[in-house]
mmCIF file of C-alpha atoms and ligand atoms in Angstrom:
data_model
loop_
_atom_site.group_PDB
_atom_site.id
_atom_site.type_symbol
_atom_site.label_atom_id
_atom_site.label_comp_id
_atom_site.label_asym_id
_atom_site.label_seq_id
_atom_site.Cartn_x
_atom_site.Cartn_y
_atom_site.Cartn_z
ATOM 1 C CA MET A 1 145.855 -115.118 -138.112
ATOM 2 C CA LYS A 2 148.632 -114.106 -139.296
ATOM 3 C CA LEU A 3 149.815 -113.654 -143.161
ATOM 4 C CA ALA A 4 152.560 -116.912 -142.480
ATOM 5 C CA THR A 5 149.843 -119.220 -140.728
ATOM 6 C CA LYS A 6 147.200 -117.813 -143.681
ATOM 7 C CA LEU A 7 149.463 -118.744 -146.428
ATOM 8 C CA ILE A 8 149.539 -122.613 -145.366
ATOM 9 C CA HIS A 9 146.700 -123.558 -143.343
ATOM 10 C CA ALA A 10 143.545 -120.890 -144.523
ATOM 11 C CA GLY A 11 140.977 -122.305 -147.095
ATOM 12 C CA ILE A 12 142.331 -126.158 -146.623
ATOM 13 C CA GLU A 13 140.801 -128.791 -144.538
ATOM 14 C CA PRO A 14 142.165 -132.107 -143.892
ATOM 15 C CA ASP A 15 140.456 -134.287 -147.528
ATOM 16 C CA PRO A 16 137.118 -135.665 -146.096
ATOM 17 C CA SER A 17 137.527 -138.753 -147.453
ATOM 18 C CA THR A 18 141.060 -139.851 -145.887
ATOM 19 C CA GLY A 19 142.221 -137.417 -143.937
ATOM 20 C CA ALA A 20 145.097 -136.140 -146.519
ATOM 21 C CA ILE A 21 146.959 -133.237 -144.416
ATOM 22 C CA MET A 22 147.736 -132.254 -148.576
ATOM 23 C CA THR A 23 144.680 -131.121 -150.648
ATOM 24 C CA PRO A 24 144.391 -134.338 -153.060
ATOM 25 C CA ILE A 25 144.365 -133.418 -156.989
ATOM 26 C CA TYR A 26 140.831 -134.024 -157.747
ATOM 27 C CA GLN A 27 141.504 -135.372 -161.533
ATOM 28 C CA THR A 28 138.034 -135.843 -162.656
ATOM 29 C CA SER A 29 135.706 -134.361 -164.898
ATOM 30 C CA THR A 30 132.173 -135.420 -163.408
ATOM 31 C CA TYR A 31 130.878 -136.400 -160.075
ATOM 32 C CA VAL A 32 128.419 -139.097 -159.481
ATOM 33 C CA GLN A 33 124.908 -138.394 -159.026
ATOM 34 C CA GLU A 34 122.718 -140.542 -156.047
ATOM 35 C CA SER A 35 119.559 -139.196 -157.835
ATOM 36 C CA PRO A 36 119.118 -135.921 -160.823
ATOM 37 C CA GLY A 37 120.387 -132.791 -158.632
ATOM 38 C CA ASN A 38 121.286 -134.982 -155.486
ATOM 39 C CA HIS A 39 124.508 -134.450 -155.120
ATOM 40 C CA LYS A 40 127.850 -133.525 -153.002
ATOM 41 C CA GLY A 41 128.055 -130.023 -154.268
ATOM 42 C CA TYR A 42 130.532 -131.078 -157.642
ATOM 43 C CA GLU A 43 128.446 -131.774 -160.780
ATOM 44 C CA TYR A 44 130.768 -130.899 -163.661
ATOM 45 C CA ALA A 45 134.888 -129.812 -163.315
ATOM 46 C CA ARG A 46 134.693 -127.028 -165.423
ATOM 47 C CA THR A 47 132.211 -125.662 -162.627
ATOM 48 C CA GLN A 48 133.564 -127.099 -159.253
ATOM 49 C CA ASN A 49 137.131 -129.001 -158.551
ATOM 50 C CA PRO A 50 138.104 -129.550 -154.654
ATOM 51 C CA THR A 51 141.570 -129.234 -155.570
ATOM 52 C CA ARG A 52 140.665 -125.481 -157.453
ATOM 53 C CA HIS A 53 137.822 -124.601 -154.490
ATOM 54 C CA ALA A 54 140.673 -125.245 -151.552
ATOM 55 C CA LEU A 55 143.227 -122.852 -153.557
ATOM 56 C CA GLN A 56 140.411 -120.182 -154.126
ATOM 57 C CA ASN A 57 139.477 -120.646 -150.459
ATOM 58 C CA ALA A 58 143.444 -120.398 -149.970
ATOM 59 C CA LEU A 59 144.135 -117.319 -152.255
ATOM 60 C CA ALA A 60 140.785 -115.087 -150.979
ATOM 61 C CA ALA A 61 142.002 -115.467 -147.120
ATOM 62 C CA ILE A 62 145.841 -114.100 -148.193
ATOM 63 C CA GLU A 63 144.405 -111.420 -149.737
ATOM 64 C CA ASN A 64 141.831 -110.445 -147.294
ATOM 65 C CA GLY A 65 139.382 -110.903 -149.804
ATOM 66 C CA LYS A 66 136.206 -112.765 -149.382
ATOM 67 C CA TYR A 67 136.192 -114.615 -152.891
ATOM 68 C CA GLY A 68 138.543 -116.395 -155.474
ATOM 69 C CA LEU A 69 138.522 -117.747 -158.601
ATOM 70 C CA CYS A 70 141.325 -119.480 -160.670
ATOM 71 C CA PHE A 71 141.784 -119.266 -164.453
ATOM 72 C CA ALA A 72 143.949 -121.223 -166.431
ATOM 73 C CA SER A 73 146.432 -118.241 -167.014
ATOM 74 C CA GLY A 74 147.048 -114.917 -165.270
ATOM 75 C CA SER A 75 146.063 -113.699 -168.776
ATOM 76 C CA ALA A 76 142.570 -115.600 -168.976
ATOM 77 C CA ALA A 77 141.915 -113.994 -165.228
ATOM 78 C CA THR A 78 142.317 -110.512 -167.432
ATOM 79 C CA ASP A 79 139.898 -111.442 -170.126
ATOM 80 C CA ALA A 80 137.153 -112.569 -167.406
ATOM 81 C CA VAL A 81 137.326 -108.696 -165.611
ATOM 82 C CA ILE A 82 137.090 -107.792 -169.161
ATOM 83 C CA LYS A 83 134.171 -109.416 -169.945
ATOM 84 C CA LEU A 84 132.154 -107.994 -167.003
ATOM 85 C CA LEU A 85 131.837 -104.476 -169.912
ATOM 86 C CA ASN A 86 129.632 -103.754 -172.897
ATOM 87 C CA PRO A 87 130.118 -102.625 -176.059
ATOM 88 C CA GLY A 88 130.157 -98.287 -175.179
ATOM 89 C CA ASP A 89 131.975 -98.845 -171.777
ATOM 90 C CA GLU A 90 135.467 -97.314 -171.220
ATOM 91 C CA VAL A 91 138.712 -98.402 -169.314
ATOM 92 C CA ILE A 92 141.280 -96.568 -167.990
ATOM 93 C CA ALA A 93 144.191 -98.293 -167.604
ATOM 94 C CA ALA A 94 147.559 -97.374 -166.519
ATOM 95 C CA ASN A 95 150.138 -96.742 -169.975
ATOM 96 C CA ASP A 96 153.153 -98.759 -168.593
ATOM 97 C CA MET A 97 152.219 -102.827 -168.029
ATOM 98 C CA TYR A 98 152.191 -106.104 -168.663
ATOM 99 C CA GLY A 99 152.862 -106.550 -172.676
ATOM 100 C CA GLY A 100 149.980 -109.000 -173.014
ATOM 101 C CA THR A 101 147.074 -107.432 -171.044
ATOM 102 C CA TYR A 102 148.234 -104.141 -173.566
ATOM 103 C CA ARG A 103 148.023 -106.125 -176.511
ATOM 104 C CA MET A 104 144.508 -108.141 -175.649
ATOM 105 C CA PHE A 105 143.134 -104.932 -174.325
ATOM 106 C CA THR A 106 143.883 -103.624 -177.790
ATOM 107 C CA LYS A 107 143.836 -106.319 -180.137
ATOM 108 C CA ILE A 108 140.880 -108.506 -178.587
ATOM 109 C CA PHE A 109 138.922 -106.196 -177.306
ATOM 110 C CA GLU A 110 138.961 -102.705 -178.978
ATOM 111 C CA LYS A 111 136.810 -104.311 -181.714
ATOM 112 C CA TYR A 112 134.270 -105.277 -179.517
ATOM 113 C CA GLY A 113 133.219 -101.431 -178.811
ATOM 114 C CA LEU A 114 135.278 -100.844 -175.614
ATOM 115 C CA LYS A 115 137.339 -97.993 -175.627
ATOM 116 C CA PHE A 116 140.862 -97.945 -173.388
ATOM 117 C CA HIS A 117 142.701 -94.962 -172.251
ATOM 118 C CA PHE A 118 146.013 -95.558 -171.220
ATOM 119 C CA ILE A 119 147.574 -93.052 -168.777
ATOM 120 C CA ASN A 120 150.191 -91.856 -166.541
ATOM 121 C CA MET A 121 148.466 -93.779 -163.280
ATOM 122 C CA GLN A 122 151.434 -92.502 -160.835
ATOM 123 C CA ASP A 123 148.911 -89.149 -160.720
ATOM 124 C CA ALA A 124 145.756 -90.125 -159.664
ATOM 125 C CA GLU A 125 144.226 -87.255 -160.689
ATOM 126 C CA GLU A 126 145.665 -87.021 -164.065
ATOM 127 C CA ILE A 127 142.586 -90.200 -164.435
ATOM 128 C CA ASN A 128 140.182 -87.418 -164.103
ATOM 129 C CA LYS A 129 140.557 -86.326 -167.236
ATOM 130 C CA TYR A 130 139.769 -89.301 -168.777
ATOM 131 C CA THR A 131 136.562 -90.369 -166.672
ATOM 132 C CA ASN A 132 132.899 -89.740 -168.083
ATOM 133 C CA LYS A 133 129.740 -91.515 -167.514
ATOM 134 C CA ASN A 134 130.930 -94.915 -169.700
ATOM 135 C CA THR A 135 134.117 -95.148 -167.644
ATOM 136 C CA LYS A 136 133.291 -98.614 -165.913
ATOM 137 C CA LEU A 137 137.240 -99.826 -165.390
ATOM 138 C CA ILE A 138 140.235 -98.883 -163.527
ATOM 139 C CA TRP A 139 142.912 -100.971 -164.394
ATOM 140 C CA THR A 140 146.553 -100.794 -162.756
ATOM 141 C CA GLU A 141 149.575 -102.481 -161.850
ATOM 142 C CA THR A 142 152.074 -101.642 -159.404
ATOM 143 C CA PRO A 143 154.920 -102.147 -159.035
ATOM 144 C CA THR A 144 154.700 -102.509 -163.004
ATOM 145 C CA ASN A 145 155.980 -104.276 -165.616
ATOM 146 C CA PRO A 146 158.916 -103.763 -166.520
ATOM 147 C CA MET A 147 159.671 -100.182 -165.296
ATOM 148 C CA MET A 148 158.804 -100.337 -161.828
ATOM 149 C CA ASN A 149 156.519 -97.974 -161.648
ATOM 150 C CA ILE A 150 153.868 -97.416 -157.933
ATOM 151 C CA THR A 151 150.239 -96.522 -158.268
ATOM 152 C CA ASP A 152 148.721 -95.013 -155.055
ATOM 153 C CA ILE A 153 146.387 -97.909 -154.620
ATOM 154 C CA GLU A 154 144.306 -95.497 -152.352
ATOM 155 C CA ALA A 155 144.511 -92.470 -154.423
ATOM 156 C CA VAL A 156 143.095 -94.634 -157.176
ATOM 157 C CA ALA A 157 140.365 -96.056 -155.751
ATOM 158 C CA ALA A 158 138.392 -93.091 -154.197
ATOM 159 C CA VAL A 159 138.959 -91.477 -157.444
ATOM 160 C CA ALA A 160 137.326 -95.146 -159.018
ATOM 161 C CA LYS A 161 134.720 -94.946 -156.274
ATOM 162 C CA ARG A 162 133.785 -91.519 -157.308
ATOM 163 C CA ASN A 163 132.651 -92.518 -160.971
ATOM 164 C CA ASN A 164 131.124 -95.210 -159.717
ATOM 165 C CA ALA A 165 134.328 -97.567 -161.812
ATOM 166 C CA LEU A 166 135.501 -100.656 -160.460
ATOM 167 C CA LEU A 167 139.170 -100.612 -159.915
ATOM 168 C CA CYS A 168 141.297 -103.774 -160.732
ATOM 169 C CA VAL A 169 144.983 -104.397 -159.374
ATOM 170 C CA ASP A 170 147.546 -106.640 -161.357
ATOM 171 C CA ASN A 171 148.984 -107.559 -158.106
ATOM 172 C CA THR A 172 152.000 -110.065 -159.929
ATOM 173 C CA PHE A 173 155.195 -108.130 -159.293
ATOM 174 C CA ALA A 174 154.388 -107.591 -155.264
ATOM 175 C CA SER A 175 152.547 -111.005 -154.343
ATOM 176 C CA PRO A 176 150.287 -110.845 -151.415
ATOM 177 C CA TRP A 177 153.274 -111.219 -148.715
ATOM 178 C CA LEU A 178 153.806 -107.117 -149.823
ATOM 179 C CA GLN A 179 150.714 -105.722 -150.612
ATOM 180 C CA ASN A 180 147.142 -106.416 -149.999
ATOM 181 C CA PRO A 181 145.886 -104.176 -152.665
ATOM 182 C CA LEU A 182 141.810 -104.961 -151.730
ATOM 183 C CA ASP A 183 142.920 -103.549 -148.101
ATOM 184 C CA GLN A 184 143.308 -100.151 -149.791
ATOM 185 C CA GLY A 185 140.218 -99.898 -151.668
ATOM 186 C CA ALA A 186 140.596 -102.023 -154.967
ATOM 187 C CA ASP A 187 137.728 -103.990 -155.712
ATOM 188 C CA ILE A 188 139.211 -106.909 -157.691
ATOM 189 C CA VAL A 189 143.098 -107.952 -157.330
ATOM 190 C CA LEU A 190 144.340 -110.368 -159.832
ATOM 191 C CA HIS A 191 147.448 -112.208 -160.158
ATOM 192 C CA SER A 192 149.395 -114.233 -162.856
ATOM 193 C CA ALA A 193 150.161 -117.298 -160.304
ATOM 194 C CA THR A 194 152.421 -118.579 -162.670
ATOM 195 C CA LYS A 195 155.135 -115.948 -161.334
ATOM 196 C CA TYR A 196 155.393 -115.370 -156.929
ATOM 197 C CA LEU A 197 152.363 -117.421 -156.325
ATOM 198 C CA GLY A 198 153.355 -120.765 -157.580
ATOM 199 C CA GLY A 199 157.144 -119.533 -157.660
ATOM 200 C CA HIS A 200 158.789 -123.034 -159.225
ATOM 201 C CA SER A 201 158.393 -121.806 -163.029
ATOM 202 C CA ASP A 202 156.132 -125.167 -163.088
ATOM 203 C CA VAL A 203 152.651 -123.691 -164.126
ATOM 204 C CA VAL A 204 150.673 -121.360 -165.589
ATOM 205 C CA HIS A 205 147.840 -120.157 -163.472
ATOM 206 C CA GLY A 206 145.956 -116.911 -162.862
ATOM 207 C CA CYS A 207 143.253 -115.625 -160.310
ATOM 208 C CA LEU A 208 141.038 -113.131 -159.495
ATOM 209 C CA ILE A 209 139.941 -112.189 -155.552
ATOM 210 C CA MET A 210 137.381 -110.075 -154.868
ATOM 211 C CA ASN A 211 134.834 -108.994 -151.604
ATOM 212 C CA ASP A 212 131.788 -107.923 -153.622
ATOM 213 C CA GLU A 213 129.548 -110.921 -153.613
ATOM 214 C CA THR A 214 127.362 -109.851 -156.636
ATOM 215 C CA LEU A 215 130.812 -108.889 -158.329
ATOM 216 C CA ASN A 216 132.252 -112.643 -157.426
ATOM 217 C CA ASP A 217 128.802 -114.023 -158.849
ATOM 218 C CA LYS A 218 129.410 -112.257 -161.972
ATOM 219 C CA LEU A 219 132.853 -113.722 -162.358
ATOM 220 C CA ALA A 220 132.334 -117.002 -161.415
ATOM 221 C CA PHE A 221 129.925 -117.030 -164.145
ATOM 222 C CA ILE A 222 131.966 -115.877 -166.765
ATOM 223 C CA GLN A 223 134.542 -118.391 -165.430
ATOM 224 C CA ASN A 224 131.968 -120.981 -165.672
ATOM 225 C CA SER A 225 130.592 -119.676 -168.769
ATOM 226 C CA THR A 226 133.925 -119.465 -171.466
ATOM 227 C CA GLY A 227 135.412 -122.191 -169.273
ATOM 228 C CA ALA A 228 139.263 -120.421 -169.065
ATOM 229 C CA VAL A 229 139.593 -122.441 -166.223
ATOM 230 C CA PRO A 230 142.848 -124.601 -164.528
ATOM 231 C CA GLY A 231 143.301 -128.074 -164.123
ATOM 232 C CA PRO A 232 143.299 -129.746 -160.690
ATOM 233 C CA GLN A 233 147.129 -130.246 -161.353
ATOM 234 C CA ASP A 234 148.312 -126.993 -161.636
ATOM 235 C CA CYS A 235 145.727 -126.098 -158.848
ATOM 236 C CA PHE A 236 147.748 -128.261 -156.360
ATOM 237 C CA LEU A 237 151.178 -126.619 -157.561
ATOM 238 C CA VAL A 238 149.846 -122.917 -156.851
ATOM 239 C CA LEU A 239 148.361 -124.680 -153.561
ATOM 240 C CA ARG A 240 152.175 -126.082 -152.551
ATOM 241 C CA GLY A 241 154.013 -122.929 -153.630
ATOM 242 C CA LEU A 242 151.776 -120.318 -151.488
ATOM 243 C CA LYS A 243 153.065 -122.461 -148.324
ATOM 244 C CA THR A 244 156.384 -120.960 -148.742
ATOM 245 C CA LEU A 245 155.548 -117.825 -150.403
ATOM 246 C CA HIS A 246 156.512 -115.977 -147.307
ATOM 247 C CA ILE A 247 159.728 -117.003 -147.144
ATOM 248 C CA ARG A 248 160.910 -116.793 -150.502
ATOM 249 C CA MET A 249 159.109 -113.491 -150.892
ATOM 250 C CA GLN A 250 162.084 -112.609 -147.799
ATOM 251 C CA ARG A 251 164.975 -114.065 -149.777
ATOM 252 C CA HIS A 252 163.762 -112.413 -152.841
ATOM 253 C CA CYS A 253 163.875 -108.602 -150.867
ATOM 254 C CA GLU A 254 166.505 -108.970 -149.637
ATOM 255 C CA ASN A 255 168.222 -110.268 -152.505
ATOM 256 C CA GLY A 256 166.791 -107.785 -154.401
ATOM 257 C CA GLU A 257 168.567 -104.402 -152.134
ATOM 258 C CA LYS A 258 171.760 -106.341 -152.556
ATOM 259 C CA ILE A 259 171.952 -106.615 -156.223
ATOM 260 C CA ALA A 260 170.260 -103.038 -156.386
ATOM 261 C CA MET A 261 172.597 -101.982 -154.726
ATOM 262 C CA TRP A 262 175.733 -103.193 -156.106
ATOM 263 C CA LEU A 263 174.463 -102.395 -159.611
ATOM 264 C CA LYS A 264 173.795 -98.696 -158.770
ATOM 265 C CA LYS A 265 177.728 -98.814 -157.930
ATOM 266 C CA ASN A 266 178.899 -100.365 -161.174
ATOM 267 C CA SER A 267 180.493 -97.745 -163.183
ATOM 268 C CA LYS A 268 179.183 -99.922 -166.615
ATOM 269 C CA VAL A 269 175.722 -99.319 -165.426
ATOM 270 C CA ASN A 270 173.654 -95.903 -166.591
ATOM 271 C CA LYS A 271 170.390 -96.441 -164.535
ATOM 272 C CA VAL A 272 168.908 -99.064 -162.093
ATOM 273 C CA ILE A 273 164.980 -98.765 -161.779
ATOM 274 C CA TRP A 274 163.906 -100.318 -158.593
ATOM 275 C CA CYS A 275 161.240 -99.432 -156.059
ATOM 276 C CA GLY A 276 163.495 -99.542 -152.847
ATOM 277 C CA PHE A 277 165.630 -96.642 -153.604
ATOM 278 C CA GLU A 278 164.816 -93.681 -151.841
ATOM 279 C CA ASP A 279 165.355 -91.486 -154.768
ATOM 280 C CA HIS A 280 162.714 -93.755 -156.777
ATOM 281 C CA PRO A 281 160.217 -90.973 -158.189
ATOM 282 C CA ASN A 282 157.235 -92.972 -156.478
ATOM 283 C CA TYR A 283 159.596 -94.452 -153.382
ATOM 284 C CA ALA A 284 156.925 -92.636 -150.385
ATOM 285 C CA ILE A 285 153.813 -94.745 -151.977
ATOM 286 C CA ALA A 286 155.493 -97.659 -152.038
ATOM 287 C CA LYS A 287 156.750 -97.455 -148.456
ATOM 288 C CA LYS A 288 153.461 -96.473 -147.717
ATOM 289 C CA GLN A 289 151.676 -99.978 -149.425
ATOM 290 C CA MET A 290 154.327 -102.022 -149.204
ATOM 291 C CA ARG A 291 156.049 -104.319 -146.965
ATOM 292 C CA GLY A 292 158.990 -105.101 -148.735
ATOM 293 C CA PHE A 293 159.939 -104.060 -152.413
ATOM 294 C CA GLY A 294 160.499 -107.532 -154.257
ATOM 295 C CA GLY A 295 162.893 -108.929 -156.463
ATOM 296 C CA MET A 296 162.579 -107.208 -159.858
ATOM 297 C CA MET A 297 164.333 -104.687 -161.424
ATOM 298 C CA CYS A 298 165.524 -103.243 -164.213
ATOM 299 C CA PHE A 299 169.276 -101.253 -165.509
ATOM 300 C CA THR A 300 170.282 -99.811 -168.365
ATOM 301 C CA LEU A 301 174.329 -99.681 -169.237
ATOM 302 C CA LYS A 302 176.223 -96.434 -169.807
ATOM 303 C CA ASP A 303 176.430 -97.979 -173.771
ATOM 304 C CA ASP A 304 173.124 -97.644 -174.439
ATOM 305 C CA SER A 305 173.478 -99.783 -177.379
ATOM 306 C CA MET A 306 171.234 -102.968 -178.481
ATOM 307 C CA ASP A 307 174.956 -104.556 -179.190
ATOM 308 C CA ALA A 308 175.920 -103.702 -174.954
ATOM 309 C CA ALA A 309 173.108 -105.180 -173.863
ATOM 310 C CA ASN A 310 172.689 -108.084 -175.895
ATOM 311 C CA LYS A 311 176.321 -109.263 -174.299
ATOM 312 C CA VAL A 312 174.838 -109.181 -170.946
ATOM 313 C CA LEU A 313 172.434 -110.821 -172.060
ATOM 314 C CA SER A 314 173.475 -113.743 -173.094
ATOM 315 C CA SER A 315 176.634 -114.398 -171.238
ATOM 316 C CA THR A 316 175.175 -114.657 -167.311
ATOM 317 C CA LYS A 317 175.061 -117.773 -165.936
ATOM 318 C CA LEU A 318 173.226 -118.439 -163.128
ATOM 319 C CA PHE A 319 170.627 -115.663 -164.024
ATOM 320 C CA SER A 320 168.793 -117.735 -167.071
ATOM 321 C CA LEU A 321 167.487 -115.416 -169.989
ATOM 322 C CA ALA A 322 163.918 -116.109 -170.287
ATOM 323 C CA GLU A 323 160.858 -115.266 -170.241
ATOM 324 C CA SER A 324 158.598 -115.144 -167.055
ATOM 325 C CA LEU A 325 159.632 -113.855 -163.471
ATOM 326 C CA GLY A 326 158.838 -114.642 -159.596
ATOM 327 C CA GLY A 327 160.096 -118.464 -159.552
ATOM 328 C CA VAL A 328 163.436 -119.824 -157.433
ATOM 329 C CA GLU A 329 165.682 -119.304 -160.249
ATOM 330 C CA SER A 330 166.901 -115.526 -160.962
ATOM 331 C CA LEU A 331 165.864 -114.623 -164.477
ATOM 332 C CA ILE A 332 167.433 -112.061 -166.707
ATOM 333 C CA GLY A 333 165.557 -110.937 -169.696
ATOM 334 C CA HIS A 334 164.650 -108.047 -172.872
ATOM 335 C CA PRO A 335 160.829 -106.570 -172.626
ATOM 336 C CA ALA A 336 161.643 -105.031 -175.654
ATOM 337 C CA SER A 337 162.163 -107.863 -177.687
ATOM 338 C CA MET A 338 160.564 -110.508 -175.006
ATOM 339 C CA THR A 339 157.716 -109.451 -172.653
ATOM 340 C CA HIS A 340 156.940 -106.582 -173.752
ATOM 341 C CA ALA A 341 157.354 -106.499 -178.273
ATOM 342 C CA SER A 342 153.748 -107.025 -178.653
ATOM 343 C CA ILE A 343 154.258 -102.812 -177.800
ATOM 344 C CA PRO A 344 154.680 -100.452 -180.396
ATOM 345 C CA ARG A 345 157.798 -99.281 -180.137
ATOM 346 C CA GLU A 346 156.654 -95.674 -179.951
ATOM 347 C CA GLU A 347 154.650 -96.409 -177.135
ATOM 348 C CA ARG A 348 157.337 -98.155 -175.367
ATOM 349 C CA LEU A 349 159.475 -95.567 -175.700
ATOM 350 C CA LYS A 350 156.922 -92.573 -174.242
ATOM 351 C CA ASN A 351 157.298 -94.836 -171.186
ATOM 352 C CA GLY A 352 161.300 -95.243 -170.981
ATOM 353 C CA LEU A 353 161.006 -98.464 -172.298
ATOM 354 C CA VAL A 354 164.000 -97.934 -174.054
ATOM 355 C CA ASP A 355 165.565 -101.041 -176.257
ATOM 356 C CA SER A 356 168.611 -101.586 -174.536
ATOM 357 C CA LEU A 357 166.576 -102.282 -170.963
ATOM 358 C CA ILE A 358 168.064 -105.026 -169.098
ATOM 359 C CA ARG A 359 164.814 -106.880 -166.005
ATOM 360 C CA LEU A 360 165.974 -109.114 -163.586
ATOM 361 C CA SER A 361 163.925 -111.202 -161.637
ATOM 362 C CA VAL A 362 166.175 -111.814 -158.354
ATOM 363 C CA GLY A 363 165.570 -115.262 -157.291
ATOM 364 C CA ILE A 364 166.412 -116.783 -153.873
ATOM 365 C CA GLU A 365 169.982 -118.148 -154.664
ATOM 366 C CA ASP A 366 173.005 -116.602 -152.567
ATOM 367 C CA ALA A 367 173.102 -113.327 -153.445
ATOM 368 C CA ASP A 368 177.215 -113.488 -153.974
ATOM 369 C CA ASP A 369 177.436 -115.679 -156.600
ATOM 370 C CA LEU A 370 174.220 -113.611 -158.594
ATOM 371 C CA ILE A 371 176.978 -110.796 -157.859
ATOM 372 C CA ALA A 372 179.773 -112.448 -159.411
ATOM 373 C CA ASP A 373 177.354 -113.911 -162.672
ATOM 374 C CA LEU A 374 176.030 -110.158 -163.298
ATOM 375 C CA ASN A 375 179.709 -109.167 -162.410
ATOM 376 C CA GLU A 376 181.479 -111.507 -164.841
ATOM 377 C CA ALA A 377 178.409 -110.392 -167.905
ATOM 378 C CA ILE A 378 178.955 -106.634 -167.352
ATOM 379 C CA ARG A 379 182.830 -106.127 -167.841
HETATM 380 C C1 LIG B 401 152.215 -108.306 -164.782
HETATM 381 C C2 LIG B 401 151.621 -109.388 -165.515
HETATM 382 N N1 LIG B 401 150.533 -109.614 -165.020
HETATM 383 C C3 LIG B 401 149.813 -110.784 -166.132
HETATM 384 C C4 LIG B 401 150.030 -111.395 -166.797
HETATM 385 C C5 LIG B 401 150.062 -112.537 -167.550
HETATM 386 O O1 LIG B 401 150.284 -113.634 -166.976
HETATM 387 P P1 LIG B 401 150.332 -115.268 -167.694
HETATM 388 O O2 LIG B 401 151.135 -114.974 -168.805
HETATM 389 O O3 LIG B 401 149.862 -116.166 -166.575
HETATM 390 O O4 LIG B 401 148.882 -115.346 -168.556
HETATM 391 C C6 LIG B 401 151.965 -111.283 -166.863
HETATM 392 C C7 LIG B 401 152.755 -112.321 -167.265
HETATM 393 O O5 LIG B 401 153.780 -111.926 -167.694
HETATM 394 C C8 LIG B 401 152.496 -110.053 -165.729
HETATM 395 O O6 LIG B 401 154.048 -110.000 -165.879
#
């Protein structure tokens, strides 16, 4: 099946008890057994739930993986991956990624004896400087949040294999419509399904997809043992979101391109960072591994002051000032004070995340209206 067909059909069967075409929300905490151990495959809803089961299968199929696991949030999915590790293990992670992931690694997991190296992942060879016998995991996001840097997944996967380390790719920004990291050698794909997969800003959810059975067993054990599972209604919302992912992503890409081009020509704008520009430093890799460039971008103003940025951030009408991304509606955000506030300022500045940087999640409204909205705000 092609991806658009998989998004609608993969992993989903008509409900066995009624034939309902849409997977029902199995709002139950437990399942009746005929005699001890004699049941229909479902014992307790933290461990198994039919709505979640359908979603896990669908997610595996659309990322070209064999196994999918769902979590209560993208962060819960990240947490589960790190719990594969033991004290003394080392992780090499991108120095430019979602602030909450950085916060979890440094503030939660360092104290359990894990060591994290935050490095520039745009050069796969750079990773070699940090590998040693304790390296167990390489973690990257591509495109990164919010700087839109691109990691060459194939090249990093080769380094991971050479070192017997796992490669986990956070594919939240691209979505499976634009990129499938497992095909390029990643071991685990992570999504904050809160974003493009759900797509309607009405659910917080996360997932992991992989091919290796042993890895899936270990992560399923963590999922069940630590219990950060999503409720069935949230799984239903993500399942419903998946069915239109391709149509939404096509419009996100079209609108993203129009707005990036318009911003680039605006005399008040200093720099626009969108991975579809031919002069983006990682354009060649983006073109190689992505099927489109998406609707995420950021920009700075010629007047590089917080005041000027604040004026834009509080003047748009269609672009709502809010955290998150990937929904049908356009959002504008200020990474330094919002999504990335948990990263120390010196660390942020090293990666170009200046105080006046503005991030856009371009939605699927009419692009002309979105441009008119930005035009009013950037004057
Ligand atoms: C790239 C990326 N990964 C992971 C997360 C965490 O996901 P969640 O908010 O669903 O916990 C986010 C949240 O913004 C994100 O942007």
